[in-house]
Amino acid sequence: MKKITLLLFLIGFSFSNAQHTVARDWNEMLLTAIRADFARPTVHARNLFHTSVLMYDSWAIFDSQATTVFLGKNFGGYNCTFNGIATPTDVDAARLEMMSYAVYRLLNHRFENSPGGLALLNQFDALFTSYGYDPSFVSTDYSTNSYAALGNYLANEMIAFGLQDNSNEQNGYTNQFYTPSNPPLILQNYYETNDIDPAYWQPLAFDVFVDQSGNEYPINTPPFLSPEWGSVTPFALSSDDLDIINNNGFDWYVYNDPGPPVYIQNSNEDGIDDPYKWHFALVASWSAHLDPNDPTMIDISPASIGNFDFNNLPQTFQEYQNFYDFTNGGDSSSGHPLNPATGMPYTPQLVKRSDYARVLAEFWADGPDSETPPGHWFTILNYVNDHPALVKKIGGQGAVVSDLEWDVKGYLSLGGAMHDAAVNTWGIKGYYDYLRPISAIRYMAGKGQSSDASLPSYDPHGLPLIPGFIELITETDPLSGASNENVDRIKIKAWKGPDFITDPTTDTAGVDWILGTHWWPYQRGTFVTPPFAGYLSGHSTFSRAAAETLTRLTGDPFFPDGMGAFDIQQNNFLVFEVGPTQNMTLQWATYQDASDQTSLSRIWGGIHPPIDDIRGRIIGHKIGNDAFDLALQYFDNTLSEDSQFLAEDLSVYPVPFKHTLHINSSKVKTMTMYSVDGKLINRQTLVQGNNTIQTETLDSGIYFLEFSELNSDTSVTKKVVKY
């Protein structure tokens, strides 16, 4: 039921019957393919980006102002040569033909082994042939001025690029180095202590694992998805923000390093004052909000939710405590006083908190039939693009552009942001390898309580006791057991879990006191938690990057007409269990409000603690703006290609360094080193190839290296760290 209802929105619900562009058609086809494939956010962020590049370049090659991203360029060290082609007499027809051949070839390559199988390939054929094109035409010889051949050539070059961009596509994106530190958690072993290292990610062992897209996995303990993705060639991520950290013989690529998450303390009776315990106890406490019988009502309209100042996001533990409402859920945002489009106040919408929390957990989880978070934001962009109030001016300025120009520029900027968010986030996930709430909560619950050493079951690694949320089981407690075997164990007031749902179309699990080692996220029992580390949140990073991109693209932080909305039908939306108990409408005044709602949904869903959330929002903000800034340079042809080529040719390692620093380049002639306060440290001429710089006498700290070409004004600066 949710599947049908949600897709009306997610495949780009149209406000009119206007004809979509060829770019929109192929984007919708890619989203369809993603929904039928394994739910791999990294892989599909890359697919969305690479496809967007093909569409944009097929448009830009015939534009007098714009420049291409890939065709005829050196992109990420890969040289896609282009010898030119005759100007078409019908530019629109040439673009449609080139774009269709390029995307068709790439999608066939990327999804040939998808669980969607032959049905997907048939859908690609159906769309392709609907334009009157011939699938059997595979020539890449565009010297005949064939735009179809140029499309085939561009696709082949992107395929070749993808086989050397460090994604390990040729081996099915498998991990080459990473191994988990902890043994798998056997989900049904409720009475056994989850004795793990509570700093690290733990695999989950299922009877049957079904991913977010509804595909059954061939193995029952899914491995960590893409822990080495930080080394994949990005779009706009800067080498100045990159740390290459060697750990156990492997180089981890970490952009915009947020520093470590919080780790559990061993001090006595720290309880809720331990940040680690506070973060994960908050997730457990918010689980108590998921009872459809709870009468608590909240206003979910933009009048009461949203409008939080990005510059005031929490940094310290005390600020985290003030930002999130531990007891009642939600954050400290105050809402918007007026709708800027109408000049009128937003109308309050009172609904059950339990309905709101459950709906958010499922809506932003993007499943089943998931197009993953990057794809979800493409559906939101398509929703915005169809809105009759949208004025298609890039950045809200200049002339109104054609639908095709709007689509390809919007897809490139959003695709670049989503791809960079995946590279950045999963580089951090792989390096810090942080555990999920199900592992942390069950681990601490198995240890006992950490609040009071005079009470039973005290352990420095136990859960904090919080009356009404986390308590000890007494002899008179219904959970005490037939022989009082559970007395003095930890109980949590929480969603009871998938074991209490026989038929999700009629049943709800509800909330009650449960054994702490029995705690579940609000997810399907065949999925539970995404198979990769928690820190930091992909949803928070993707969503904030997308929100910044849409704000910059449209030139307006608000949705068209001051409101984005999606209607939820009573008992016809939830998939994990029946619900909600009433009709409601999800509403967002701004793109940032939607992003912030996404972040909160992952806490109510039991997937992330706050420490995963905020730092993802901060990095996503930077990624979205950097990606759009770079996209503008392609739109306006203001990108310094000399600097770009120099940067792509240059390799500096290891970072951080200790005794020696290696510089490899065929173009750089001079290296100048400055201290962080601008003092000249070293200047020397480099040879072509590898150079070794001795640094034994250099103090620890941050340094800047300026690299210049001989007889050229072109230069590149990189930040390095000595430890």
XYZ file of C-alpha atoms in Angstrom, residues 71-498:
428
model
C 34.097 14.990 -22.518
C 37.345 16.419 -23.825
C 38.664 16.930 -20.303
C 41.033 15.417 -17.812
C 38.699 14.447 -14.989
C 40.154 12.937 -11.842
C 43.308 11.950 -13.694
C 41.389 10.272 -16.542
C 41.760 11.877 -19.962
C 38.581 11.682 -22.079
C 39.804 12.846 -25.473
C 37.475 14.580 -27.920
C 38.342 15.645 -31.447
C 35.283 17.768 -32.117
C 32.116 17.272 -34.128
C 30.161 19.327 -36.625
C 27.589 21.784 -35.284
C 24.176 20.189 -35.768
C 21.473 21.863 -37.793
C 18.967 20.700 -35.173
C 20.630 21.150 -31.776
C 17.655 19.804 -29.813
C 17.583 16.602 -31.845
C 21.351 16.153 -31.511
C 21.196 16.555 -27.753
C 18.315 14.107 -27.423
C 20.128 11.537 -29.544
C 23.538 11.864 -27.913
C 22.088 11.911 -24.405
C 19.896 8.881 -24.982
C 22.672 6.752 -26.453
C 25.072 7.739 -23.693
C 22.742 7.076 -20.755
C 21.241 3.956 -22.325
C 24.692 2.383 -22.721
C 25.793 3.299 -19.199
C 22.616 1.991 -17.548
C 22.859 -1.295 -19.426
C 26.428 -1.674 -18.211
C 25.788 -0.691 -14.595
C 22.592 -2.731 -14.101
C 23.228 -5.820 -16.220
C 23.736 -7.914 -13.070
C 21.067 -6.194 -10.969
C 18.476 -8.248 -9.085
C 16.025 -6.320 -11.282
C 17.529 -8.362 -14.097
C 16.052 -8.648 -17.544
C 12.974 -6.615 -16.613
C 15.147 -3.537 -16.103
C 17.017 -3.989 -19.361
C 13.679 -4.312 -21.140
C 12.543 -1.017 -19.594
C 15.735 0.670 -20.787
C 15.035 -0.683 -24.287
C 11.427 0.488 -24.172
C 12.361 4.076 -23.349
C 15.254 4.113 -25.804
C 13.252 2.758 -28.728
C 10.331 5.069 -27.920
C 12.567 7.841 -29.272
C 13.051 5.877 -32.471
C 16.646 4.848 -31.765
C 18.347 1.577 -32.680
C 19.847 -0.477 -29.816
C 21.999 -2.408 -32.304
C 23.902 0.741 -33.321
C 27.040 0.479 -31.200
C 29.592 2.443 -33.228
C 31.738 4.952 -31.345
C 33.182 6.518 -34.510
C 31.813 10.032 -34.223
C 34.181 11.283 -36.962
C 31.232 10.735 -39.277
C 29.409 13.461 -37.297
C 27.089 10.866 -35.779
C 25.654 12.122 -32.513
C 24.565 8.580 -31.690
C 28.174 7.421 -32.059
C 29.331 10.317 -29.887
C 26.842 9.236 -27.224
C 28.175 5.674 -27.415
C 31.737 6.990 -27.192
C 30.950 9.145 -24.161
C 29.328 6.184 -22.401
C 32.291 3.926 -23.157
C 34.665 6.529 -21.758
C 32.591 6.864 -18.581
C 32.546 3.083 -18.220
C 36.343 2.999 -18.589
C 36.702 5.850 -16.098
C 34.510 3.983 -13.614
C 36.761 0.937 -13.803
C 39.706 2.956 -12.464
C 38.100 5.455 -10.051
C 38.882 3.309 -6.963
C 35.288 2.088 -6.544
C 36.365 -1.488 -7.393
C 33.367 -1.747 -9.708
C 35.036 -4.502 -11.730
C 34.930 -6.752 -8.652
C 31.381 -5.914 -7.656
C 32.456 -3.067 -5.344
C 33.779 -5.593 -2.820
C 36.011 -4.531 0.072
C 39.733 -5.006 -0.473
C 41.117 -4.393 3.026
C 38.469 -3.833 5.697
C 37.591 -6.508 8.248
C 35.257 -5.929 11.236
C 36.678 -5.730 14.748
C 33.661 -7.367 16.412
C 31.921 -10.708 15.863
C 28.374 -10.613 14.465
C 25.431 -9.913 16.755
C 23.012 -12.824 16.640
C 19.795 -10.850 16.785
C 17.641 -13.462 18.499
C 20.088 -14.099 21.363
C 18.242 -11.811 23.752
C 19.685 -13.261 26.949
C 23.354 -13.378 26.014
C 25.697 -10.489 26.731
C 26.782 -8.698 23.575
C 30.424 -8.718 24.650
C 32.122 -6.485 22.096
C 34.478 -3.554 21.833
C 31.903 -0.756 22.199
C 33.905 1.620 20.013
C 33.550 -0.349 16.788
C 30.936 -1.464 14.287
C 29.395 -4.889 14.659
C 27.952 -6.978 11.807
C 24.457 -8.425 12.268
C 23.610 -12.101 11.767
C 20.147 -12.794 10.298
C 18.166 -15.871 9.450
C 17.310 -13.949 6.274
C 18.581 -10.476 5.413
C 16.374 -8.333 3.166
C 17.895 -5.009 2.212
C 16.214 -1.594 2.155
C 15.031 -2.177 -1.413
C 13.364 -5.483 -0.504
C 16.046 -7.689 -2.087
C 17.007 -10.859 -0.240
C 20.780 -11.085 0.206
C 22.602 -14.303 -0.694
C 24.462 -14.157 2.651
C 22.907 -13.754 6.087
C 25.628 -11.602 7.641
C 25.967 -8.697 5.210
C 29.437 -7.121 5.114
C 30.241 -3.443 5.687
C 29.208 -1.580 2.531
C 31.945 0.611 0.987
C 34.277 1.275 3.948
C 37.043 2.210 1.479
C 34.864 4.575 -0.584
C 36.796 7.640 0.581
C 39.370 7.039 -2.172
C 36.781 7.122 -4.987
C 37.298 10.028 -7.396
C 35.007 12.856 -6.221
C 33.415 15.857 -7.957
C 34.208 18.969 -5.915
C 35.873 17.629 -2.765
C 39.158 19.463 -2.342
C 42.524 17.874 -1.731
C 43.038 20.698 0.773
C 40.375 19.017 2.930
C 41.798 15.503 2.495
C 43.753 13.543 5.067
C 45.304 10.264 3.935
C 45.779 8.323 7.160
C 47.761 5.114 7.179
C 46.346 2.666 9.695
C 47.478 -0.962 9.863
C 49.082 -0.678 6.443
C 46.049 0.788 4.661
C 45.643 4.379 3.474
C 42.259 5.748 4.557
C 41.054 8.764 2.575
C 39.162 11.093 4.892
C 37.791 14.421 3.648
C 36.632 17.093 6.095
C 37.668 14.994 9.076
C 35.174 15.746 11.890
C 37.358 14.106 14.510
C 36.377 10.999 16.457
C 32.899 10.305 17.825
C 32.273 9.912 21.554
C 33.641 6.808 23.261
C 32.414 5.138 26.430
C 33.991 6.228 29.710
C 35.230 3.964 32.468
C 34.739 6.430 35.309
C 32.583 5.450 38.274
C 28.911 6.389 38.449
C 29.074 8.691 35.430
C 25.695 7.437 34.165
C 23.911 9.932 31.968
C 26.834 12.372 32.309
C 28.917 10.157 30.024
C 28.303 11.611 26.518
C 28.432 8.125 24.946
C 25.722 6.853 27.259
C 23.641 10.013 26.822
C 23.696 9.760 23.013
C 22.617 6.129 22.889
C 20.205 6.389 25.840
C 18.445 9.182 23.931
C 17.854 6.779 21.032
C 16.404 4.225 23.440
C 14.221 6.854 25.115
C 12.801 8.165 21.823
C 11.746 4.603 21.050
C 9.113 5.062 23.770
C 7.360 7.577 21.477
C 6.299 4.921 18.941
C 3.110 3.694 20.619
C -0.018 4.385 18.517
C -2.041 4.341 21.749
C -0.050 7.274 23.153
C -2.420 10.304 23.023
C 0.399 12.929 23.027
C -0.335 15.500 20.290
C 2.189 17.806 18.591
C 2.030 20.486 15.896
C 3.983 19.230 12.854
C 3.377 22.291 10.657
C 6.108 24.804 9.724
C 4.500 27.095 12.306
C 6.183 25.011 15.035
C 8.922 22.955 13.358
C 11.993 24.042 11.410
C 13.811 27.343 10.916
C 16.842 26.417 12.995
C 19.917 28.597 12.429
C 22.695 26.472 10.954
C 25.308 28.558 12.755
C 23.855 27.504 16.110
C 24.160 23.745 15.659
C 25.579 22.158 18.811
C 29.299 21.644 19.274
C 29.749 20.846 22.980
C 28.067 18.110 24.998
C 25.990 20.693 26.858
C 24.852 22.192 23.550
C 23.804 18.727 22.354
C 21.765 18.315 25.531
C 20.070 21.668 24.934
C 19.430 21.024 21.238
C 17.618 17.669 21.499
C 14.591 17.118 23.713
C 15.660 13.916 25.481
C 12.261 13.262 27.058
C 9.735 14.457 24.491
C 11.621 14.088 21.209
C 12.462 16.610 18.513
C 14.818 19.576 18.576
C 14.843 23.203 19.671
C 13.686 24.732 16.384
C 10.911 27.298 16.701
C 9.173 27.209 13.316
C 8.409 30.012 10.869
C 6.207 32.999 11.737
C 4.909 33.509 8.162
C 4.802 31.828 4.781
C 6.856 34.237 2.632
C 4.878 33.367 -0.509
C 1.462 34.158 0.987
C 2.402 36.515 3.808
C 0.110 34.472 6.063
C 0.920 32.296 9.089
C 1.295 28.576 8.510
C -1.765 26.616 9.632
C -1.072 24.391 12.661
C -1.483 20.639 12.160
C -1.946 18.619 15.347
C -1.233 14.890 15.094
C -0.185 12.115 17.424
C 3.524 12.247 18.158
C 3.627 8.464 17.717
C 2.168 8.711 14.221
C 4.572 11.481 13.261
C 7.636 9.632 14.554
C 6.677 6.341 12.884
C 5.872 8.026 9.579
C 9.160 9.929 9.581
C 11.127 6.769 10.304
C 9.605 5.059 7.259
C 9.289 8.005 4.863
C 12.931 9.066 5.125
C 14.215 5.484 5.366
C 13.291 5.227 1.668
C 12.157 1.669 1.786
C 10.972 -0.720 0.666
C 11.468 0.027 -3.047
C 14.234 2.378 -1.953
C 15.929 4.743 -4.336
C 18.343 5.313 -1.399
C 18.814 8.778 0.148
C 20.641 10.277 -2.868
C 17.855 9.122 -5.176
C 15.198 10.350 -2.746
C 16.548 13.883 -3.089
C 16.424 13.572 -6.869
C 12.729 12.749 -6.539
C 12.321 15.849 -4.384
C 14.132 17.925 -7.029
C 11.787 16.508 -9.677
C 8.826 17.338 -7.439
C 10.079 20.931 -7.187
C 10.724 21.077 -10.941
C 7.088 20.212 -11.631
C 5.720 22.903 -9.335
C 3.876 25.619 -11.306
C 5.246 28.339 -9.033
C 8.881 27.476 -9.788
C 10.677 30.047 -11.942
C 13.540 28.299 -13.714
C 16.344 30.806 -13.280
C 19.698 29.279 -12.321
C 20.438 30.583 -8.852
C 17.235 32.636 -9.038
C 18.959 35.113 -11.352
C 19.197 35.940 -15.033
C 16.940 34.694 -17.776
C 14.463 31.853 -17.508
C 16.137 28.792 -19.011
C 14.602 25.958 -20.983
C 13.335 22.870 -19.179
C 16.219 20.812 -20.574
C 18.885 23.296 -19.473
C 17.299 23.457 -16.019
C 17.194 19.679 -15.703
C 20.763 18.961 -16.796
C 22.211 21.750 -14.626
C 20.112 20.740 -11.646
C 21.028 17.075 -12.042
C 24.740 17.830 -12.383
C 24.884 20.019 -9.272
C 22.752 17.652 -7.176
C 24.485 14.564 -8.560
C 27.889 16.023 -7.759
C 26.775 16.870 -4.223
C 25.302 13.416 -3.603
C 28.395 11.669 -4.945
C 30.711 13.824 -2.838
C 28.533 13.197 0.219
C 28.950 9.453 -0.326
C 32.727 9.700 -0.798
C 33.123 11.980 2.219
C 30.724 10.148 4.558
C 31.842 6.612 3.807
C 35.495 7.611 4.072
C 34.688 8.705 7.616
C 32.553 5.625 8.270
C 35.330 3.307 7.150
C 38.078 5.028 9.110
C 36.243 5.538 12.431
C 34.267 2.259 12.106
C 31.729 3.306 14.782
C 28.981 1.070 16.099
C 25.194 1.387 15.719
C 22.580 1.864 18.471
C 21.448 -1.778 18.413
C 24.978 -2.878 19.306
C 25.640 -0.112 21.843
C 22.296 -0.393 23.638
C 22.328 -4.184 23.853
C 25.982 -4.090 24.956
C 25.359 -1.620 27.797
C 22.091 -3.298 28.812
C 23.945 -6.594 29.115
C 26.510 -4.960 31.389
C 23.925 -3.465 33.746
C 23.545 0.095 35.051
C 26.205 2.791 35.434
C 24.400 5.336 37.623
C 24.717 4.028 41.189
C 27.313 1.589 42.519
C 25.148 0.919 45.588
C 22.397 -0.585 43.414
C 22.423 -4.045 41.803
C 24.032 -4.750 38.415
C 26.452 -1.843 38.556
C 29.036 -1.674 35.785
C 30.942 1.353 34.436
C 29.803 0.344 30.940
C 26.143 -0.098 31.873
C 23.207 2.006 30.753
C 22.277 5.046 32.858
C 19.139 4.640 34.952
C 16.421 7.074 33.834
C 13.075 6.755 35.641
C 10.291 6.020 33.196
C 12.715 5.034 30.413
C 15.554 2.803 31.705
C 15.149 0.953 34.998
C 16.091 -2.203 36.911
C 13.721 -5.184 36.929
C 12.383 -6.004 40.418
C 10.892 -9.218 41.779
C 7.341 -7.913 41.328
C 7.981 -6.812 37.760
C 6.120 -8.697 34.983
C 9.526 -9.096 33.287
C 11.079 -10.828 36.331
C 10.649 -14.290 34.790
C 9.196 -17.545 36.084
C 12.194 -18.094 38.408
C 13.103 -14.419 38.866
C 15.929 -14.974 36.393
C 15.601 -11.399 35.079
C 15.580 -9.622 38.429
C 18.151 -6.786 38.542
C 18.567 -6.854 34.792
C 17.967 -3.703 32.700
C 14.589 -2.935 31.175
C 13.814 -0.204 28.626
C 10.460 1.334 27.769
C 10.561 1.009 24.002
C 8.979 -0.245 20.800
C 8.550 -3.972 21.377
C 10.049 -5.046 18.060
C 9.222 -7.135 14.981
